[in-house]
């Protein structure tokens, strides 16, 4: 999957209208990819697409609010109807909510967007990804996943909700999901995740409390603390295009390269239990991908 033959490549990139997603979308379009960008804001999404009009590839905007499972399924249908191949599926959308809010599906919102949406969207699009193999699935994780533990007795923080812990737990779930997915996929489809760095300018904290937003903004002013969106975008693009990740799967990547994730994310029993629990929450059969 080199840049030399990228003109017929298609990537679906959620959270692609701002921050590292927008940076990555532009870079991939510059390399000739068709980038299907997913976001909630139509005006912003169409602006990103218009800015790519002079590039060798293209950016096409698809509007979806990934907090609801019906929207995720509708997005998958739209993608299947719009593209005959999907060489890369990138789960980059994320949020941090200051208060505990449930979606229309009765799921805590941070968990719904950051973990369950990638789980369900992968389930819905996996046939298209596999038919496009060799292909890749990439997820945006966070080093904050190391601060969390999966409490299956209170998986959705119905007791003692804490915004940072809810976000950290959602990224732990996403990381564990990616590693379990890598074990289940055939050899010609890889699944890897990465930590983009601390990016103060991202829209990640748009739903956080005012004190949290001010703290993030202040931290971004400290030299050496924040990461530029382009740096995080470069890490994303590397996992999509670098030949080194064409046959490497189940990797967790930071600025220092491939490192070990937390013990809990790597634990096979925890991953299997999470997979089953996630399937129940989005109402799919947990026995996927199908064994050929």
GROMACS .gro file of C-alpha atoms in nm:
model
  292
    1UNK     CA    1   0.000   0.000   0.000
    2UNK     CA    2   0.259   0.254  -0.114
    3UNK     CA    3   0.196   0.611  -0.224
    4UNK     CA    4   0.290   0.523  -0.584
    5UNK     CA    5  -0.040   0.343  -0.648
    6UNK     CA    6  -0.263   0.545  -0.416
    7UNK     CA    7  -0.487   0.694  -0.684
    8UNK     CA    8  -0.740   0.411  -0.656
    9UNK     CA    9  -0.726   0.385  -0.277
   10UNK     CA   10  -1.022   0.472  -0.055
   11UNK     CA   11  -1.005   0.546   0.318
   12UNK     CA   12  -1.293   0.617   0.555
   13UNK     CA   13  -1.178   0.857   0.826
   14UNK     CA   14  -1.408   0.950   1.115
   15UNK     CA   15  -1.339   1.272   1.301
   16UNK     CA   16  -1.177   1.416   0.989
   17UNK     CA   17  -1.302   1.774   0.997
   18UNK     CA   18  -1.066   1.910   1.263
   19UNK     CA   19  -0.743   1.841   1.448
   20UNK     CA   20  -0.530   1.544   1.355
   21UNK     CA   21  -0.810   1.396   1.143
   22UNK     CA   22  -0.824   1.700   0.920
   23UNK     CA   23  -0.445   1.709   0.891
   24UNK     CA   24  -0.437   1.339   0.798
   25UNK     CA   25  -0.723   1.375   0.549
   26UNK     CA   26  -0.540   1.650   0.364
   27UNK     CA   27  -0.212   1.459   0.358
   28UNK     CA   28  -0.378   1.143   0.227
   29UNK     CA   29  -0.560   1.342  -0.043
   30UNK     CA   30  -0.228   1.501  -0.139
   31UNK     CA   31  -0.097   1.148  -0.190
   32UNK     CA   32  -0.383   1.064  -0.424
   33UNK     CA   33  -0.624   0.886  -0.191
   34UNK     CA   34  -0.998   0.930  -0.195
   35UNK     CA   35  -1.075   1.025   0.165
   36UNK     CA   36  -1.429   0.976   0.291
   37UNK     CA   37  -1.437   1.213   0.587
   38UNK     CA   38  -1.702   1.171   0.857
   39UNK     CA   39  -1.810   1.452   1.089
   40UNK     CA   40  -2.109   1.611   1.258
   41UNK     CA   41  -2.079   1.963   1.116
   42UNK     CA   42  -2.178   1.986   0.751
   43UNK     CA   43  -2.039   2.336   0.699
   44UNK     CA   44  -1.701   2.238   0.833
   45UNK     CA   45  -1.700   1.910   0.643
   46UNK     CA   46  -1.786   2.070   0.311
   47UNK     CA   47  -1.516   2.330   0.369
   48UNK     CA   48  -1.257   2.054   0.419
   49UNK     CA   49  -1.372   1.885   0.099
   50UNK     CA   50  -1.357   2.211  -0.098
   51UNK     CA   51  -1.003   2.282   0.019
   52UNK     CA   52  -0.892   1.953  -0.138
   53UNK     CA   53  -1.019   2.042  -0.486
   54UNK     CA   54  -0.667   2.113  -0.612
   55UNK     CA   55  -0.511   1.797  -0.469
   56UNK     CA   56  -0.436   1.481  -0.665
   57UNK     CA   57  -0.685   1.285  -0.456
   58UNK     CA   58  -1.025   1.387  -0.319
   59UNK     CA   59  -1.204   1.447   0.010
   60UNK     CA   60  -1.572   1.362   0.027
   61UNK     CA   61  -1.778   1.453   0.330
   62UNK     CA   62  -2.029   1.224   0.499
   63UNK     CA   63  -2.233   1.368   0.783
   64UNK     CA   64  -2.302   1.143   1.082
   65UNK     CA   65  -2.335   1.174   1.459
   66UNK     CA   66  -2.166   0.858   1.578
   67UNK     CA   67  -2.330   0.874   1.920
   68UNK     CA   68  -2.632   0.678   1.797
   69UNK     CA   69  -2.619   0.325   1.660
   70UNK     CA   70  -2.881   0.399   1.395
   71UNK     CA   71  -2.655   0.675   1.260
   72UNK     CA   72  -2.357   0.437   1.253
   73UNK     CA   73  -2.558   0.180   1.059
   74UNK     CA   74  -2.688   0.447   0.819
   75UNK     CA   75  -2.332   0.568   0.762
   76UNK     CA   76  -2.221   0.213   0.682
   77UNK     CA   77  -2.503   0.178   0.429
   78UNK     CA   78  -2.406   0.509   0.270
   79UNK     CA   79  -2.042   0.404   0.245
   80UNK     CA   80  -2.128   0.068   0.089
   81UNK     CA   81  -2.350   0.245  -0.165
   82UNK     CA   82  -2.086   0.510  -0.244
   83UNK     CA   83  -1.764   0.307  -0.273
   84UNK     CA   84  -1.680  -0.029  -0.423
   85UNK     CA   85  -1.369  -0.069  -0.209
   86UNK     CA   86  -1.235   0.037   0.130
   87UNK     CA   87  -0.860   0.002   0.166
   88UNK     CA   88  -0.844   0.160   0.510
   89UNK     CA   89  -1.095   0.218   0.787
   90UNK     CA   90  -0.978   0.478   1.039
   91UNK     CA   91  -1.161   0.535   1.367
   92UNK     CA   92  -1.045   0.878   1.482
   93UNK     CA   93  -1.361   1.049   1.613
   94UNK     CA   94  -1.370   1.103   1.986
   95UNK     CA   95  -1.504   1.321   2.263
   96UNK     CA   96  -1.486   1.382   2.635
   97UNK     CA   97  -1.810   1.473   2.812
   98UNK     CA   98  -1.800   1.662   3.142
   99UNK     CA   99  -2.130   1.514   3.262
  100UNK     CA  100  -2.277   1.168   3.226
  101UNK     CA  101  -2.517   1.180   2.933
  102UNK     CA  102  -2.695   0.883   2.777
  103UNK     CA  103  -2.757   0.853   2.405
  104UNK     CA  104  -3.090   0.756   2.253
  105UNK     CA  105  -2.969   0.395   2.282
  106UNK     CA  106  -2.931   0.432   2.659
  107UNK     CA  107  -2.549   0.422   2.643
  108UNK     CA  108  -2.311   0.660   2.819
  109UNK     CA  109  -2.207   0.904   2.545
  110UNK     CA  110  -1.826   0.894   2.576
  111UNK     CA  111  -1.830   0.514   2.557
  112UNK     CA  112  -2.078   0.523   2.268
  113UNK     CA  113  -1.868   0.752   2.048
  114UNK     CA  114  -1.516   0.647   2.143
  115UNK     CA  115  -1.560   0.269   2.155
  116UNK     CA  116  -1.897   0.132   2.051
  117UNK     CA  117  -1.917   0.334   1.729
  118UNK     CA  118  -1.582   0.193   1.605
  119UNK     CA  119  -1.688  -0.156   1.712
  120UNK     CA  120  -2.019  -0.137   1.527
  121UNK     CA  121  -1.887   0.046   1.220
  122UNK     CA  122  -1.614  -0.215   1.181
  123UNK     CA  123  -1.875  -0.489   1.207
  124UNK     CA  124  -2.091  -0.324   0.940
  125UNK     CA  125  -1.808  -0.250   0.695
  126UNK     CA  126  -1.579  -0.547   0.745
  127UNK     CA  127  -1.700  -0.732   0.436
  128UNK     CA  128  -1.611  -0.432   0.220
  129UNK     CA  129  -1.273  -0.399   0.390
  130UNK     CA  130  -1.194  -0.768   0.347
  131UNK     CA  131  -1.294  -0.764  -0.019
  132UNK     CA  132  -1.043  -0.480  -0.070
  133UNK     CA  133  -0.753  -0.664   0.095
  134UNK     CA  134  -0.476  -0.602   0.159
  135UNK     CA  135  -0.642  -0.347   0.385
  136UNK     CA  136  -0.594  -0.181   0.720
  137UNK     CA  137  -0.801  -0.077   1.022
  138UNK     CA  138  -0.654   0.200   1.237
  139UNK     CA  139  -0.784   0.340   1.565
  140UNK     CA  140  -0.683   0.652   1.756
  141UNK     CA  141  -0.614   0.555   2.115
  142UNK     CA  142  -0.449   0.749   2.398
  143UNK     CA  143  -0.185   0.692   2.662
  144UNK     CA  144  -0.462   0.772   2.908
  145UNK     CA  145  -0.584   0.417   2.852
  146UNK     CA  146  -0.316   0.315   3.103
  147UNK     CA  147  -0.502   0.502   3.379
  148UNK     CA  148  -0.821   0.301   3.340
  149UNK     CA  149  -0.965  -0.037   3.429
  150UNK     CA  150  -1.269  -0.207   3.279
  151UNK     CA  151  -1.535  -0.251   3.544
  152UNK     CA  152  -1.793  -0.477   3.380
  153UNK     CA  153  -2.023  -0.436   3.681
  154UNK     CA  154  -2.040  -0.062   3.617
  155UNK     CA  155  -1.924  -0.044   3.257
  156UNK     CA  156  -2.104   0.281   3.182
  157UNK     CA  157  -2.015   0.477   3.494
  158UNK     CA  158  -2.365   0.482   3.640
  159UNK     CA  159  -2.195   0.533   3.976
  160UNK     CA  160  -1.948   0.812   4.052
  161UNK     CA  161  -1.906   0.942   3.697
  162UNK     CA  162  -1.571   1.106   3.630
  163UNK     CA  163  -1.504   1.263   3.290
  164UNK     CA  164  -1.134   1.181   3.274
  165UNK     CA  165  -1.188   0.824   3.388
  166UNK     CA  166  -1.477   0.780   3.143
  167UNK     CA  167  -1.256   0.898   2.859
  168UNK     CA  168  -0.962   0.684   2.974
  169UNK     CA  169  -1.185   0.378   3.004
  170UNK     CA  170  -1.327   0.433   2.655
  171UNK     CA  171  -0.975   0.444   2.513
  172UNK     CA  172  -0.879   0.131   2.705
  173UNK     CA  173  -1.182  -0.042   2.555
  174UNK     CA  174  -1.090   0.081   2.207
  175UNK     CA  175  -0.731  -0.038   2.245
  176UNK     CA  176  -0.838  -0.380   2.373
  177UNK     CA  177  -1.090  -0.405   2.089
  178UNK     CA  178  -0.821  -0.329   1.831
  179UNK     CA  179  -0.588  -0.596   1.969
  180UNK     CA  180  -0.868  -0.853   1.980
  181UNK     CA  181  -0.974  -0.760   1.627
  182UNK     CA  182  -0.617  -0.813   1.508
  183UNK     CA  183  -0.630  -1.168   1.644
  184UNK     CA  184  -0.957  -1.242   1.463
  185UNK     CA  185  -0.880  -1.094   1.122
  186UNK     CA  186  -0.728  -1.281   0.828
  187UNK     CA  187  -0.364  -1.215   0.747
  188UNK     CA  188  -0.440  -0.969   0.467
  189UNK     CA  189  -0.622  -0.721   0.694
  190UNK     CA  190  -0.428  -0.553   0.975
  191UNK     CA  191  -0.557  -0.369   1.283
  192UNK     CA  192  -0.334  -0.127   1.473
  193UNK     CA  193  -0.383   0.165   1.709
  194UNK     CA  194  -0.180   0.470   1.807
  195UNK     CA  195  -0.143   0.750   2.058
  196UNK     CA  196  -0.145   1.085   1.873
  197UNK     CA  197   0.009   1.286   2.156
  198UNK     CA  198  -0.160   1.557   2.358
  199UNK     CA  199  -0.317   1.790   2.100
  200UNK     CA  200  -0.464   2.096   2.279
  201UNK     CA  201  -0.611   2.242   1.958
  202UNK     CA  202  -0.829   1.939   1.889
  203UNK     CA  203  -1.210   1.944   1.921
  204UNK     CA  204  -1.187   1.648   2.158
  205UNK     CA  205  -1.268   1.858   2.463
  206UNK     CA  206  -1.552   2.056   2.305
  207UNK     CA  207  -1.803   1.895   2.545
  208UNK     CA  208  -1.580   1.912   2.851
  209UNK     CA  209  -1.646   2.149   3.141
  210UNK     CA  210  -1.521   2.508   3.120
  211UNK     CA  211  -1.245   2.449   3.379
  212UNK     CA  212  -1.123   2.148   3.180
  213UNK     CA  213  -1.123   2.343   2.854
  214UNK     CA  214  -0.929   2.626   3.018
  215UNK     CA  215  -0.680   2.379   3.166
  216UNK     CA  216  -0.627   2.215   2.826
  217UNK     CA  217  -0.575   2.554   2.665
  218UNK     CA  218  -0.324   2.656   2.933
  219UNK     CA  219  -0.136   2.327   2.902
  220UNK     CA  220  -0.105   2.384   2.531
  221UNK     CA  221   0.088   2.704   2.596
  222UNK     CA  222   0.361   2.522   2.788
  223UNK     CA  223   0.659   2.449   2.558
  224UNK     CA  224   0.708   2.079   2.495
  225UNK     CA  225   0.372   1.973   2.639
  226UNK     CA  226   0.138   1.990   2.343
  227UNK     CA  227   0.159   1.811   2.009
  228UNK     CA  228   0.081   1.987   1.684
  229UNK     CA  229  -0.216   1.834   1.495
  230UNK     CA  230   0.011   1.769   1.198
  231UNK     CA  231   0.238   1.550   1.412
  232UNK     CA  232  -0.053   1.339   1.530
  233UNK     CA  233  -0.185   1.334   1.174
  234UNK     CA  234   0.149   1.206   1.050
  235UNK     CA  235   0.129   0.911   1.289
  236UNK     CA  236  -0.217   0.829   1.157
  237UNK     CA  237  -0.102   0.852   0.796
  238UNK     CA  238   0.197   0.631   0.872
  239UNK     CA  239  -0.027   0.349   0.997
  240UNK     CA  240  -0.239   0.380   0.684
  241UNK     CA  241   0.043   0.397   0.427
  242UNK     CA  242   0.376   0.278   0.567
  243UNK     CA  243   0.473  -0.062   0.420
  244UNK     CA  244   0.605  -0.156   0.765
  245UNK     CA  245   0.243  -0.180   0.883
  246UNK     CA  246   0.124  -0.364   0.576
  247UNK     CA  247   0.173  -0.698   0.746
  248UNK     CA  248   0.218  -0.596   1.110
  249UNK     CA  249  -0.097  -0.619   1.317
  250UNK     CA  250  -0.195  -0.575   1.680
  251UNK     CA  251   0.054  -0.293   1.735
  252UNK     CA  252   0.020   0.005   1.966
  253UNK     CA  253   0.224   0.300   1.840
  254UNK     CA  254   0.337   0.618   2.015
  255UNK     CA  255   0.588   0.887   1.922
  256UNK     CA  256   0.856   0.646   2.034
  257UNK     CA  257   0.741   0.374   1.794
  258UNK     CA  258   0.574   0.043   1.872
  259UNK     CA  259   0.535  -0.007   2.248
  260UNK     CA  260   0.340  -0.240   2.473
  261UNK     CA  261  -0.008  -0.121   2.572
  262UNK     CA  262  -0.137  -0.164   2.926
  263UNK     CA  263  -0.151  -0.516   3.064
  264UNK     CA  264  -0.531  -0.499   3.079
  265UNK     CA  265  -0.560  -0.399   2.712
  266UNK     CA  266  -0.340  -0.694   2.617
  267UNK     CA  267  -0.508  -0.950   2.843
  268UNK     CA  268  -0.685  -1.210   2.622
  269UNK     CA  269  -0.963  -1.285   2.872
  270UNK     CA  270  -1.041  -0.915   2.923
  271UNK     CA  271  -1.048  -0.862   2.547
  272UNK     CA  272  -1.286  -1.153   2.488
  273UNK     CA  273  -1.518  -1.040   2.765
  274UNK     CA  274  -1.517  -0.685   2.629
  275UNK     CA  275  -1.592  -0.814   2.279
  276UNK     CA  276  -1.896  -1.006   2.406
  277UNK     CA  277  -2.020  -0.715   2.615
  278UNK     CA  278  -1.982  -0.471   2.325
  279UNK     CA  279  -2.172  -0.702   2.093
  280UNK     CA  280  -2.461  -0.712   2.337
  281UNK     CA  281  -2.469  -0.332   2.366
  282UNK     CA  282  -2.493  -0.285   1.987
  283UNK     CA  283  -2.713  -0.591   1.932
  284UNK     CA  284  -2.493  -0.800   1.703
  285UNK     CA  285  -2.377  -1.161   1.717
  286UNK     CA  286  -2.044  -1.167   1.899
  287UNK     CA  287  -1.914  -1.444   1.672
  288UNK     CA  288  -1.749  -1.217   1.417
  289UNK     CA  289  -1.552  -1.190   1.196
  290UNK     CA  290  -1.679  -1.515   1.046
  291UNK     CA  291  -1.427  -1.796   1.025
  292UNK     CA  292  -1.357  -1.902   0.667
   0.00000   0.00000   0.00000
